[in-house]
CSV table of C-alpha atoms and ligand atoms in Angstrom, one decimal:
chain,number,residue,atom,x,y,z
A,1,GLU,CA,0.0,0.0,0.0
A,2,VAL,CA,1.5,3.3,-1.0
A,3,ILE,CA,-1.1,6.1,-1.0
A,4,THR,CA,-4.5,6.9,0.5
A,5,VAL,CA,-7.4,7.5,-1.8
A,6,SER,CA,-7.7,11.1,-0.5
A,7,GLU,CA,-4.0,11.8,-1.1
A,8,LEU,CA,-4.2,10.5,-4.7
A,9,ALA,CA,-7.3,12.5,-5.3
A,10,ARG,CA,-5.6,15.6,-4.1
A,11,LYS,CA,-2.6,15.0,-6.3
A,12,MET,CA,-4.8,14.4,-9.3
A,13,ASN,CA,-6.9,17.5,-8.6
A,14,LEU,CA,-10.1,15.4,-8.3
A,15,LYS,CA,-12.7,14.9,-5.6
A,16,ALA,CA,-12.0,11.9,-3.5
A,17,ASN,CA,-15.6,10.8,-4.1
A,18,ALA,CA,-14.9,10.6,-7.8
A,19,LEU,CA,-12.1,8.2,-7.2
A,20,ILE,CA,-14.1,6.1,-4.8
A,21,GLY,CA,-16.8,5.9,-7.4
A,22,LYS,CA,-14.3,4.9,-10.1
A,23,LEU,CA,-12.8,2.2,-7.8
A,24,MET,CA,-16.3,0.9,-7.1
A,25,SER,CA,-17.0,0.6,-10.8
A,26,MET,CA,-13.8,-1.4,-11.0
A,27,GLY,CA,-15.1,-3.7,-8.3
A,28,MET,CA,-13.2,-2.3,-5.3
A,29,MET,CA,-14.9,-1.0,-2.2
A,30,VAL,CA,-12.7,1.5,-0.5
A,31,THR,CA,-13.0,4.3,2.0
A,32,ILE,CA,-11.5,7.8,1.7
A,33,ASN,CA,-8.6,7.1,4.1
A,34,GLN,CA,-7.8,3.6,2.8
A,35,GLN,CA,-4.4,2.9,1.3
A,36,ILE,CA,-4.3,1.5,-2.2
A,37,ASP,CA,-1.3,-0.2,-3.8
A,38,ALA,CA,0.9,1.2,-6.5
A,39,GLU,CA,-0.6,-0.9,-9.2
A,40,THR,CA,-4.1,0.2,-8.4
A,41,ALA,CA,-3.0,3.8,-8.2
A,42,GLU,CA,-1.4,3.5,-11.7
A,43,ILE,CA,-4.5,2.0,-13.3
A,44,LEU,CA,-6.7,4.5,-11.6
A,45,ALA,CA,-4.5,7.4,-12.7
A,46,SER,CA,-4.4,6.2,-16.3
A,47,GLU,CA,-8.2,6.2,-16.4
A,48,TYR,CA,-7.9,10.0,-15.9
A,49,GLY,CA,-5.0,10.4,-18.3
A,50,CYS,CA,-2.5,10.8,-15.4
A,51,SER,CA,0.6,8.8,-14.8
A,52,VAL,CA,1.9,7.7,-11.5
A,53,ARG,CA,5.6,7.3,-10.7
A,54,ILE,CA,6.6,5.5,-7.6
A,55,VAL,CA,9.6,7.0,-5.9
A,56,SER,CA,11.2,5.9,-2.7
A,57,LEU,CA,12.8,8.2,-0.1
A,58,TYR,CA,16.1,9.5,-1.4
A,59,ASP,CA,15.3,8.4,-4.9
A,60,GLU,CA,18.1,9.7,-7.0
A,61,THR,CA,15.7,10.8,-9.8
A,62,ILE,CA,14.2,13.5,-7.5
A,63,ILE,CA,17.2,15.7,-8.1
A,64,GLU,CA,18.6,15.7,-11.7
A,65,THR,CA,22.3,15.1,-11.4
A,66,GLU,CA,24.7,15.8,-14.2
A,67,LYS,CA,26.6,12.8,-15.5
A,68,ASP,CA,30.4,12.9,-15.0
A,69,ARG,CA,32.4,12.9,-18.1
A,70,GLN,CA,35.4,10.6,-18.1
A,71,GLU,CA,37.8,13.5,-18.8
A,72,ASP,CA,36.6,15.4,-15.7
A,73,LEU,CA,37.5,12.6,-13.3
A,74,ARG,CA,40.7,13.0,-11.2
A,75,PRO,CA,42.2,10.7,-8.5
A,76,ARG,CA,40.8,11.3,-5.0
A,77,SER,CA,41.9,10.2,-1.5
A,78,PRO,CA,40.7,6.9,-0.2
A,79,ILE,CA,38.1,6.8,2.7
A,80,VAL,CA,39.1,4.4,5.4
A,81,THR,CA,37.3,2.8,8.4
A,82,VAL,CA,39.3,1.1,11.2
A,83,MET,CA,37.8,-2.1,12.6
A,84,GLY,CA,38.8,-4.9,14.9
A,85,HIS,CA,38.3,-6.5,18.3
A,86,VAL,CA,37.8,-4.4,21.4
A,87,ASP,CA,41.1,-3.3,23.0
A,88,HIS,CA,43.2,-4.2,20.0
A,89,GLY,CA,44.1,-0.6,19.5
A,90,LYS,CA,41.7,1.0,17.1
A,91,THR,CA,41.4,4.3,18.9
A,92,LYS,CA,45.1,4.5,19.6
A,93,LEU,CA,45.8,3.8,16.0
A,94,LEU,CA,43.5,6.6,14.9
A,95,ASP,CA,45.3,8.9,17.3
A,96,ALA,CA,48.7,7.8,16.0
A,97,ILE,CA,47.7,8.4,12.4
A,98,ARG,CA,46.2,11.8,13.3
A,99,SER,CA,49.6,12.9,14.6
A,100,ALA,CA,51.4,11.6,11.6
A,101,ASP,CA,49.9,14.4,9.5
A,102,VAL,CA,52.8,16.3,7.9
A,103,ALA,CA,50.8,19.5,7.6
A,104,SER,CA,50.0,19.6,11.3
A,105,GLY,CA,53.5,20.8,12.5
A,106,GLU,CA,53.0,24.4,13.4
A,107,GLN,CA,49.2,24.4,13.6
A,108,GLY,CA,49.0,21.9,16.4
A,109,GLY,CA,47.5,19.2,14.3
A,110,ILE,CA,44.0,17.8,14.0
A,111,THR,CA,42.4,18.7,17.3
A,112,GLN,CA,38.8,18.8,16.4
A,113,HIS,CA,36.8,15.6,16.4
A,114,ILE,CA,34.2,16.1,13.6
A,115,GLY,CA,33.7,12.4,12.8
A,116,ALA,CA,36.3,12.2,10.1
A,117,TYR,CA,39.7,13.6,9.4
A,118,GLN,CA,42.2,13.8,6.6
A,119,VAL,CA,46.0,13.2,6.9
A,120,ALA,CA,48.5,14.3,4.3
A,121,VAL,CA,51.8,12.4,3.8
A,122,GLU,CA,54.3,12.9,1.0
A,123,GLU,CA,52.6,10.4,-1.4
A,124,GLY,CA,49.1,11.7,-0.9
A,125,THR,CA,46.2,12.2,1.5
A,126,VAL,CA,44.0,9.6,3.3
A,127,THR,CA,40.6,10.2,4.9
A,128,PHE,CA,39.7,8.3,8.0
A,129,LEU,CA,36.3,7.9,9.6
A,130,ASP,CA,36.8,8.7,13.2
A,131,THR,CA,34.3,6.2,14.7
A,132,PRO,CA,36.0,2.9,14.7
A,133,GLY,CA,34.3,-0.5,14.6
A,134,HIS,CA,32.0,-2.4,12.3
A,135,GLU,CA,28.9,-1.2,14.1
A,136,ALA,CA,29.2,2.4,12.7
A,137,PHE,CA,30.3,1.0,9.3
A,138,THR,CA,27.3,-1.2,9.0
A,139,LEU,CA,24.8,1.3,10.4
A,140,MET,CA,25.8,3.7,7.6
A,141,ARG,CA,25.5,0.8,5.1
A,142,ALA,CA,22.0,0.0,6.4
A,143,ARG,CA,21.1,3.6,5.7
A,144,GLY,CA,22.4,3.1,2.1
A,145,ALA,CA,25.6,5.0,2.8
A,146,GLN,CA,28.6,3.0,1.8
A,147,VAL,CA,31.3,5.6,2.0
A,148,THR,CA,34.3,3.4,3.0
A,149,ASP,CA,36.7,2.4,0.3
A,150,ILE,CA,39.1,0.4,2.4
A,151,VAL,CA,38.9,-1.3,5.8
A,152,VAL,CA,41.9,-1.4,8.1
A,153,LEU,CA,41.5,-4.5,10.3
A,154,VAL,CA,43.4,-4.1,13.5
A,155,VAL,CA,44.6,-7.3,15.2
A,156,ALA,CA,46.6,-7.2,18.3
A,157,ALA,CA,49.7,-9.4,17.9
A,158,ASN,CA,49.5,-10.6,21.5
A,159,ASP,CA,45.9,-11.6,21.4
A,160,GLY,CA,45.3,-12.8,17.8
A,161,VAL,CA,42.0,-13.1,15.9
A,162,MET,CA,39.1,-12.7,18.3
A,163,PRO,CA,35.3,-12.9,17.8
A,164,GLN,CA,34.9,-9.2,16.8
A,165,THR,CA,37.8,-9.6,14.4
A,166,VAL,CA,35.8,-12.3,12.6
A,167,GLU,CA,32.7,-10.1,12.7
A,168,ALA,CA,34.6,-7.2,11.2
A,169,ILE,CA,35.9,-9.5,8.4
A,170,ASP,CA,32.4,-10.7,7.6
A,171,HIS,CA,31.0,-7.1,7.6
A,172,ALA,CA,33.8,-5.9,5.3
A,173,LYS,CA,33.4,-8.9,3.0
A,174,GLU,CA,29.6,-8.5,2.8
A,175,ALA,CA,30.2,-4.9,1.8
A,176,LYS,CA,32.8,-5.9,-0.7
A,177,VAL,CA,35.3,-3.5,0.8
A,178,PRO,CA,39.0,-4.5,0.5
A,179,ILE,CA,40.8,-5.2,3.8
A,180,ILE,CA,44.3,-4.1,4.9
A,181,VAL,CA,45.5,-5.7,8.1
A,182,ALA,CA,47.3,-3.7,10.7
A,183,ILE,CA,49.0,-6.1,13.1
A,184,ASN,CA,49.2,-4.0,16.2
A,185,LYS,CA,51.1,-4.1,19.5
A,186,VAL,CA,54.2,-5.6,17.9
A,187,ASP,CA,56.2,-3.8,20.7
A,188,LEU,CA,55.0,-6.4,23.2
A,189,PRO,CA,57.3,-9.3,24.0
A,190,GLU,CA,54.5,-11.7,23.7
A,191,ALA,CA,53.6,-10.5,20.1
A,192,ASN,CA,53.2,-13.4,17.8
A,193,ILE,CA,52.9,-12.1,14.2
A,194,ASP,CA,53.0,-15.5,12.5
A,195,ARG,CA,50.1,-16.8,14.7
A,196,VAL,CA,48.0,-13.8,13.6
A,197,LYS,CA,48.7,-14.5,9.9
A,198,GLN,CA,47.9,-18.2,10.5
A,199,GLN,CA,44.6,-17.3,12.2
A,200,LEU,CA,43.7,-14.8,9.5
A,201,SER,CA,44.2,-17.5,6.8
A,202,GLU,CA,41.7,-19.7,8.6
A,203,HIS,CA,39.2,-17.0,8.0
A,204,GLY,CA,40.0,-16.6,4.3
A,205,LEU,CA,42.5,-13.7,4.6
A,206,ILE,CA,45.8,-14.8,3.1
A,207,VAL,CA,48.4,-12.1,3.6
A,208,GLU,CA,50.8,-11.1,0.8
A,209,ASP,CA,54.0,-12.6,2.2
A,210,TRP,CA,52.1,-15.9,2.5
A,211,GLY,CA,51.2,-15.8,-1.2
A,212,GLY,CA,47.8,-14.1,-0.8
A,213,GLU,CA,46.4,-10.8,-1.7
A,214,ILE,CA,45.9,-9.1,1.7
A,215,PRO,CA,48.4,-6.5,2.6
A,216,ALA,CA,49.5,-6.7,6.2
A,217,VAL,CA,51.5,-4.0,8.0
A,218,GLU,CA,53.1,-4.4,11.4
A,219,VAL,CA,52.5,-1.4,13.7
A,220,SER,CA,52.7,-0.2,17.2
A,221,ALA,CA,50.0,2.4,17.8
A,222,LEU,CA,51.5,3.0,21.2
A,223,LYS,CA,55.0,3.8,20.0
A,224,ARG,CA,53.7,5.3,16.7
A,225,GLU,CA,55.8,2.9,14.7
A,226,GLY,CA,54.8,1.6,11.2
A,227,ILE,CA,52.2,4.3,10.7
A,228,GLY,CA,54.0,5.7,7.6
A,229,ASP,CA,54.0,2.2,6.2
A,230,LEU,CA,50.3,1.7,6.8
A,231,LEU,CA,49.5,5.0,5.1
A,232,SER,CA,51.7,4.2,2.0
A,233,THR,CA,50.0,0.8,1.8
A,234,LEU,CA,46.6,2.5,1.9
A,235,LEU,CA,47.7,4.9,-0.9
A,236,VAL,CA,49.0,2.0,-3.0
A,237,GLN,CA,45.6,0.2,-2.6
A,238,ALA,CA,43.8,3.4,-3.5
A,239,GLU,CA,45.8,3.7,-6.7
A,240,ILE,CA,45.0,0.1,-7.6
A,241,MET,CA,41.3,0.8,-7.0
A,242,GLU,CA,41.6,3.9,-9.3
A,243,LEU,CA,39.4,6.0,-7.0
A,244,LYS,CA,38.3,9.0,-8.9
A,245,ALA,CA,35.9,11.9,-8.6
A,246,ASN,CA,34.8,15.0,-10.5
A,247,PHE,CA,36.2,18.0,-8.7
A,248,SER,CA,34.3,20.6,-10.7
A,249,ARG,CA,30.6,19.6,-10.4
A,250,ALA,CA,28.1,20.5,-7.6
A,251,ALA,CA,28.9,18.6,-4.5
A,252,GLU,CA,27.2,15.4,-3.2
A,253,GLY,CA,28.2,13.3,-0.3
A,254,LYS,CA,27.0,11.8,3.0
A,255,ILE,CA,26.3,13.2,6.5
A,256,VAL,CA,28.8,11.6,8.9
A,257,GLU,CA,27.3,13.1,12.1
A,258,SER,CA,25.3,16.1,13.2
A,259,ARG,CA,24.4,17.8,16.4
A,260,ILE,CA,23.0,21.0,17.9
A,261,ASP,CA,25.8,23.3,19.1
A,262,PRO,CA,24.6,25.8,21.7
A,263,GLY,CA,26.5,28.6,20.0
A,264,ARG,CA,26.3,27.8,16.4
A,265,GLY,CA,22.9,26.0,15.9
A,266,THR,CA,22.8,22.8,13.9
A,267,VAL,CA,26.2,21.6,12.7
A,268,ALA,CA,26.9,18.6,10.6
A,269,THR,CA,29.9,16.9,9.2
A,270,VAL,CA,29.6,16.2,5.5
A,271,LEU,CA,32.0,13.9,3.7
A,272,VAL,CA,32.0,15.1,0.1
A,273,GLU,CA,32.0,12.1,-2.3
A,274,ASN,CA,31.9,13.9,-5.6
A,275,GLY,CA,32.1,17.6,-6.7
A,276,THR,CA,33.3,20.6,-4.7
A,277,LEU,CA,31.2,22.2,-1.9
A,278,LYS,CA,31.3,26.0,-1.6
A,279,VAL,CA,30.2,28.5,1.0
A,280,GLY,CA,26.8,29.8,-0.2
A,281,ASP,CA,25.7,26.5,-1.8
A,282,SER,CA,22.1,25.5,-1.3
A,283,PHE,CA,21.6,21.9,-0.5
A,284,VAL,CA,19.4,19.1,0.9
A,285,ALA,CA,20.7,16.9,3.7
A,286,GLY,CA,18.4,13.9,4.3
A,287,ILE,CA,15.0,15.5,4.6
A,288,TYR,CA,16.2,19.0,5.4
A,289,PRO,CA,17.1,22.0,3.3
A,290,GLY,CA,19.9,24.4,4.0
A,291,LYS,CA,22.4,26.9,2.7
A,292,ILE,CA,26.1,26.7,3.6
A,293,ARG,CA,26.8,29.8,5.9
A,294,ALA,CA,30.3,28.6,6.9
A,295,MET,CA,32.5,25.5,6.7
A,296,PHE,CA,35.3,24.3,9.0
A,297,ASN,CA,37.9,21.6,8.4
A,298,ASP,CA,39.1,19.0,10.9
A,299,ARG,CA,41.4,21.6,12.5
A,300,GLY,CA,38.5,23.9,13.2
A,301,GLN,CA,39.8,26.3,10.5
A,302,LYS,CA,37.3,28.2,8.2
A,303,VAL,CA,37.4,27.0,4.7
A,304,ASP,CA,35.6,28.1,1.5
A,305,LEU,CA,35.8,24.9,-0.5
A,306,ALA,CA,35.7,21.2,0.2
A,307,GLY,CA,36.5,18.7,-2.6
A,308,PRO,CA,36.0,14.9,-2.8
A,309,ALA,CA,36.9,12.8,0.3
A,310,MET,CA,37.3,16.0,2.4
A,311,PRO,CA,35.2,16.1,5.6
A,312,VAL,CA,33.9,19.5,6.7
A,313,GLU,CA,31.7,20.7,9.4
A,314,ILE,CA,28.9,22.9,7.9
A,315,ILE,CA,26.6,25.5,9.4
A,316,GLY,CA,23.4,26.5,7.8
A,317,LEU,CA,21.1,23.5,8.2
A,318,ASP,CA,17.3,23.8,8.8
A,319,GLY,CA,17.2,20.5,10.8
A,320,VAL,CA,19.3,17.8,12.2
A,321,PRO,CA,19.9,15.0,9.6
A,322,ASP,CA,20.9,11.4,10.5
A,323,SER,CA,24.3,9.9,10.0
A,324,GLY,CA,24.4,8.3,6.6
A,325,ASP,CA,21.8,10.7,5.1
A,326,PRO,CA,22.6,11.8,1.6
A,327,PHE,CA,23.8,15.3,1.0
A,328,GLN,CA,23.3,17.1,-2.3
A,329,VAL,CA,23.8,20.6,-3.5
A,330,THR,CA,20.9,21.9,-5.5
A,331,ASP,CA,20.5,24.5,-8.1
A,332,GLY,CA,19.1,27.2,-5.8
A,333,GLU,CA,17.2,27.5,-2.5
A,334,LYS,CA,13.8,26.9,-4.0
A,335,LEU,CA,14.7,23.5,-5.3
A,336,ALA,CA,16.3,22.5,-2.0
A,337,ARG,CA,13.0,23.4,-0.2
A,338,GLN,CA,10.9,21.5,-2.8
A,339,VAL,CA,13.0,18.4,-2.6
A,340,SER,CA,13.1,18.4,1.2
A,341,SER,CA,9.3,18.8,1.5
A,342,LYS,CA,8.9,16.0,-1.1
A,343,ARG,CA,11.2,13.8,1.1
A,344,GLN,CA,9.4,14.7,4.3
A,345,GLU,CA,6.2,13.5,2.7
A,346,LEU,CA,7.8,10.3,1.4
A,347,LYS,CA,9.2,9.7,4.8
A,348,ARG,CA,5.8,9.8,6.4
A,349,VAL,CA,4.4,7.5,3.8
A,350,GLU,CA,7.3,5.0,4.2
A,351,ALA,CA,6.9,5.1,8.0
A,352,ALA,CA,3.2,4.3,7.6
A,353,ARG,CA,3.9,1.6,5.1
A,354,ASN,CA,6.1,-0.3,7.5
A,355,VAL,CA,8.4,-1.8,4.9
A,356,LYS,CA,9.5,-5.3,5.9
A,357,LYS,CA,12.9,-6.8,5.2
A,358,VAL,CA,12.9,-10.4,3.9
A,359,THR,CA,11.0,-12.7,6.2
A,360,LEU,CA,10.2,-16.4,6.0
A,361,ASP,CA,6.6,-15.3,5.4
A,362,ASN,CA,7.3,-13.1,2.4
A,363,LEU,CA,10.2,-15.1,1.1
A,364,TYR,CA,8.3,-17.2,-1.4
A,365,ASP,CA,6.5,-14.2,-2.9
A,366,SER,CA,9.9,-12.4,-3.2
A,367,ILE,CA,11.4,-15.4,-5.0
A,368,GLN,CA,8.4,-15.6,-7.3
A,369,GLU,CA,8.6,-11.9,-8.1
A,370,GLY,CA,12.3,-12.2,-8.8
A,371,GLU,CA,13.2,-9.9,-5.9
A,372,VAL,CA,15.3,-12.5,-4.1
A,373,GLN,CA,17.9,-14.7,-5.8
A,374,GLU,CA,19.9,-15.2,-2.7
A,375,LEU,CA,18.6,-15.8,0.8
A,376,LYS,CA,21.1,-14.3,3.1
A,377,VAL,CA,21.2,-15.4,6.7
A,378,VAL,CA,23.2,-14.5,9.8
A,379,ILE,CA,23.6,-17.6,12.0
A,380,LYS,CA,24.3,-17.4,15.7
A,381,GLY,CA,24.5,-20.5,18.0
A,382,ASP,CA,25.6,-21.6,21.4
A,383,VAL,CA,28.7,-23.5,20.3
A,384,HIS,CA,30.9,-23.4,17.2
A,385,GLY,CA,30.0,-27.0,16.3
A,386,SER,CA,26.3,-26.5,16.1
A,387,VAL,CA,26.7,-23.2,14.2
A,388,GLU,CA,28.8,-25.0,11.6
A,389,ALA,CA,26.3,-28.0,11.4
A,390,LEU,CA,23.4,-25.6,10.9
A,391,GLN,CA,25.3,-23.5,8.3
A,392,ASN,CA,26.1,-26.7,6.3
A,393,ALA,CA,22.5,-28.0,6.5
A,394,LEU,CA,21.1,-24.6,5.4
A,395,GLU,CA,23.5,-24.0,2.6
A,396,ARG,CA,22.5,-27.4,1.2
A,397,LEU,CA,19.0,-26.0,0.7
A,398,SER,CA,20.2,-23.8,-2.2
A,399,THR,CA,18.3,-24.4,-5.4
A,400,ARG,CA,18.8,-23.3,-8.9
A,401,GLU,CA,16.5,-20.3,-8.2
A,402,VAL,CA,17.7,-19.3,-4.8
A,403,ARG,CA,21.1,-19.6,-3.3
A,404,LEU,CA,21.3,-19.7,0.5
A,405,VAL,CA,24.3,-17.8,1.8
A,406,ALA,CA,25.4,-17.5,5.4
A,407,ILE,CA,27.0,-14.0,5.5
A,408,HIS,CA,28.1,-14.4,9.1
A,409,ALA,CA,28.1,-17.5,11.3
A,410,ALA,CA,29.5,-17.5,14.8
A,411,ALA,CA,29.0,-18.6,18.4
A,412,GLY,CA,27.4,-16.2,20.8
A,413,ALA,CA,24.2,-14.3,21.5
A,414,ILE,CA,22.5,-12.4,18.7
A,415,ASN,CA,23.9,-8.9,19.1
A,416,GLU,CA,23.1,-5.5,17.6
A,417,GLY,CA,25.8,-5.9,15.1
A,418,ASP,CA,24.3,-9.1,13.8
A,419,VAL,CA,20.9,-7.3,13.3
A,420,MET,CA,22.5,-4.3,11.6
A,421,LEU,CA,24.5,-6.6,9.3
A,422,ALA,CA,21.2,-8.4,8.4
A,423,SER,CA,19.5,-5.0,7.9
A,424,ALA,CA,22.2,-3.7,5.6
A,425,SER,CA,22.2,-6.9,3.6
A,426,ASN,CA,18.5,-7.8,3.7
A,427,ALA,CA,19.1,-11.0,5.6
A,428,LEU,CA,17.4,-13.1,8.2
A,429,VAL,CA,18.9,-13.8,11.6
A,430,ILE,CA,18.8,-17.4,12.9
A,431,GLY,CA,19.5,-18.2,16.5
A,432,PHE,CA,20.3,-21.7,17.6
A,433,HIS,CA,20.0,-22.1,21.4
A,434,VAL,CA,20.7,-18.4,21.7
A,435,ARG,CA,18.6,-15.3,22.2
A,436,PRO,CA,18.9,-11.8,21.1
A,437,THR,CA,20.3,-9.3,23.5
A,438,PRO,CA,17.7,-6.6,24.6
A,439,ARG,CA,19.4,-4.1,22.3
A,440,ALA,CA,19.4,-6.5,19.4
A,441,MET,CA,15.7,-7.0,19.9
A,442,VAL,CA,14.9,-3.3,19.9
A,443,THR,CA,17.1,-2.8,16.8
A,444,ALA,CA,15.4,-5.7,15.0
A,445,GLU,CA,12.0,-4.2,15.7
A,446,LYS,CA,13.2,-0.8,14.3
A,447,GLU,CA,15.0,-2.2,11.3
A,448,LYS,CA,12.3,-4.8,10.6
A,449,VAL,CA,14.7,-7.6,10.6
A,450,GLU,CA,13.3,-11.1,11.3
A,451,ILE,CA,14.9,-13.1,14.0
A,452,ARG,CA,14.1,-16.8,14.1
A,453,LYS,CA,15.0,-18.9,17.2
A,454,TYR,CA,15.4,-22.7,17.1
A,455,SER,CA,16.6,-25.5,19.4
A,456,ILE,CA,16.5,-28.3,16.8
A,457,ILE,CA,18.5,-28.1,13.6
A,458,TYR,CA,15.9,-30.1,11.7
A,459,ASP,CA,13.2,-27.5,12.6
A,460,ALA,CA,15.3,-24.6,11.2
A,461,VAL,CA,16.0,-26.5,8.0
A,462,GLU,CA,12.4,-27.5,7.5
A,463,ASP,CA,11.1,-24.0,8.1
A,464,ILE,CA,13.4,-22.5,5.6
A,465,ARG,CA,12.8,-25.2,3.1
A,466,SER,CA,9.0,-24.8,3.4
A,467,ALA,CA,9.4,-21.0,3.1
A,468,MET,CA,11.4,-21.3,0.0
A,469,GLU,CA,8.7,-23.6,-1.5
A,470,GLY,CA,6.0,-21.3,-0.3
A,471,MET,CA,4.5,-23.7,2.1
A,472,LEU,CA,5.4,-22.2,5.5
A,473,ALA,CA,2.7,-22.9,8.1
A,474,PRO,CA,1.4,-19.6,9.4
A,475,ASP,CA,3.3,-18.1,12.3
A,476,LEU,CA,1.6,-18.8,15.6
B,1,GDP,P1,40.1,-0.2,20.9
B,1,GDP,O1,39.2,-0.7,21.9
B,1,GDP,O2,40.4,-1.1,19.8
B,1,GDP,O3,39.8,1.2,20.5
B,1,GDP,O4,41.6,-0.1,21.7
B,1,GDP,P2,42.3,1.1,22.3
B,1,GDP,O5,42.9,2.0,21.3
B,1,GDP,O6,41.5,1.8,23.3
B,1,GDP,O7,43.6,0.4,23.0
B,1,GDP,C1,43.3,-0.6,24.0
B,1,GDP,C2,44.5,-0.7,24.9
B,1,GDP,O8,45.6,-1.2,24.2
B,1,GDP,C3,45.0,0.7,25.5
B,1,GDP,O9,45.4,0.5,26.9
B,1,GDP,C4,46.1,1.1,24.6
B,1,GDP,O10,47.1,1.9,25.3
B,1,GDP,C5,46.7,-0.3,24.3
B,1,GDP,N1,47.5,-0.3,23.1
B,1,GDP,C6,47.0,0.2,21.9
B,1,GDP,N2,47.9,0.0,20.9
B,1,GDP,C7,49.0,-0.5,21.5
B,1,GDP,C8,50.3,-0.9,21.0
B,1,GDP,O11,50.7,-0.7,19.9
B,1,GDP,N3,51.2,-1.4,21.9
B,1,GDP,C9,50.8,-1.6,23.2
B,1,GDP,N4,51.7,-2.2,24.1
B,1,GDP,N5,49.6,-1.3,23.7
B,1,GDP,C10,48.7,-0.7,22.9
């Protein structure tokens, strides 16, 4: 259901009663506030010579964007997220990198935390997102904002690969973002670098000096050693990826974070992805319009321009957008206001529609409609053995039409990260002898992610098989 009869009538400049009459003649009994689906709306509109176009929130077609010409594209800095197990040194590493900035000498370095920063070394510049961990990464992705080009996976050499290391690997793989490993804490006497490489290989990451393709750099975030190496490796990777952007067009990007500052009003950090942002530009950020009154870089200095991969704090927003919201410069204030009011309307409609992610109940229909060719699942279980057994049993259900893929399978309770990964990837979560944490439950509700709990492998397999065949017994 997409639109109420009264709304459609208003848009078509007709009396609602006329539409109700028309629907009755088509054999449909509806009331004025009833929602009708897209197909019905289309048929109805065509009866009156109107056409209906279904747009979703943040539909790109709402704002006409210029196509980039190949000759306008120039290399840009890579955008990097640091991930890894808790206490393996992500925060320390981000601090060490920040202080490696060559331009920071006399200015006292990057002191502002605006959610992202850019460091310059001789060979080039690298942009880091300042919130480490796969949670922030996947939250952005669930919002449709995949800004990260490269993941730095931090593994402490004394501790080795741990559960959150594996989570991070799966989150990065699912997002198809290349990984560079930073083996940290190599200053410790108990550091065992070979063991880390061995463990990584067990999770499908073969490092370069073992004949694989994953670059690995040894660092000590504490002693600030190996940081230059890490930055060069990132720049080499960026070159291989041929990251490019058009510096001369109107800017577009993503909101990294936003807040209300007591002195300055609403401030937001924008990471420009394409084009150059200028003071005075009109824009839409998520559902809000605005006009850039001032911009500041990650040192708190006023700037007039921000090009691709450069994070800037902006002032001049009419509301507080969410992290991950799209940011686009518009041709004038009027268009910014029009687009934002259109989006506010769409947001209300989408909230009312309660769009569901894939569930066992809607799976068969989605397969029939060709919407699903791959059923993705996140599997959590009480012990490693049962997780593996369930994963094998489920993956064997793959048919010619639908492939079943476990995008993450691990022992432990169903956590918020599992739910966000499922949300970002339109997956189901399956728990075997485990329950979701309270936060995971709240998130699943909000993200409309289905969590199925089982205590017998056979039951899980049968449920999914039946759902794939469209014969699932109704949920009790
Ligand atoms: P995070 O949870 O991954 O962000 O980890 P932190 O950056 O907070 O670091 C966790 C702990 O490890 C802190 O006590 C750091 O001082 C320590 N640590 C981080 N990097 C290193 C390192 O290279 N060598 C040593 N010896 N300790 C480190």
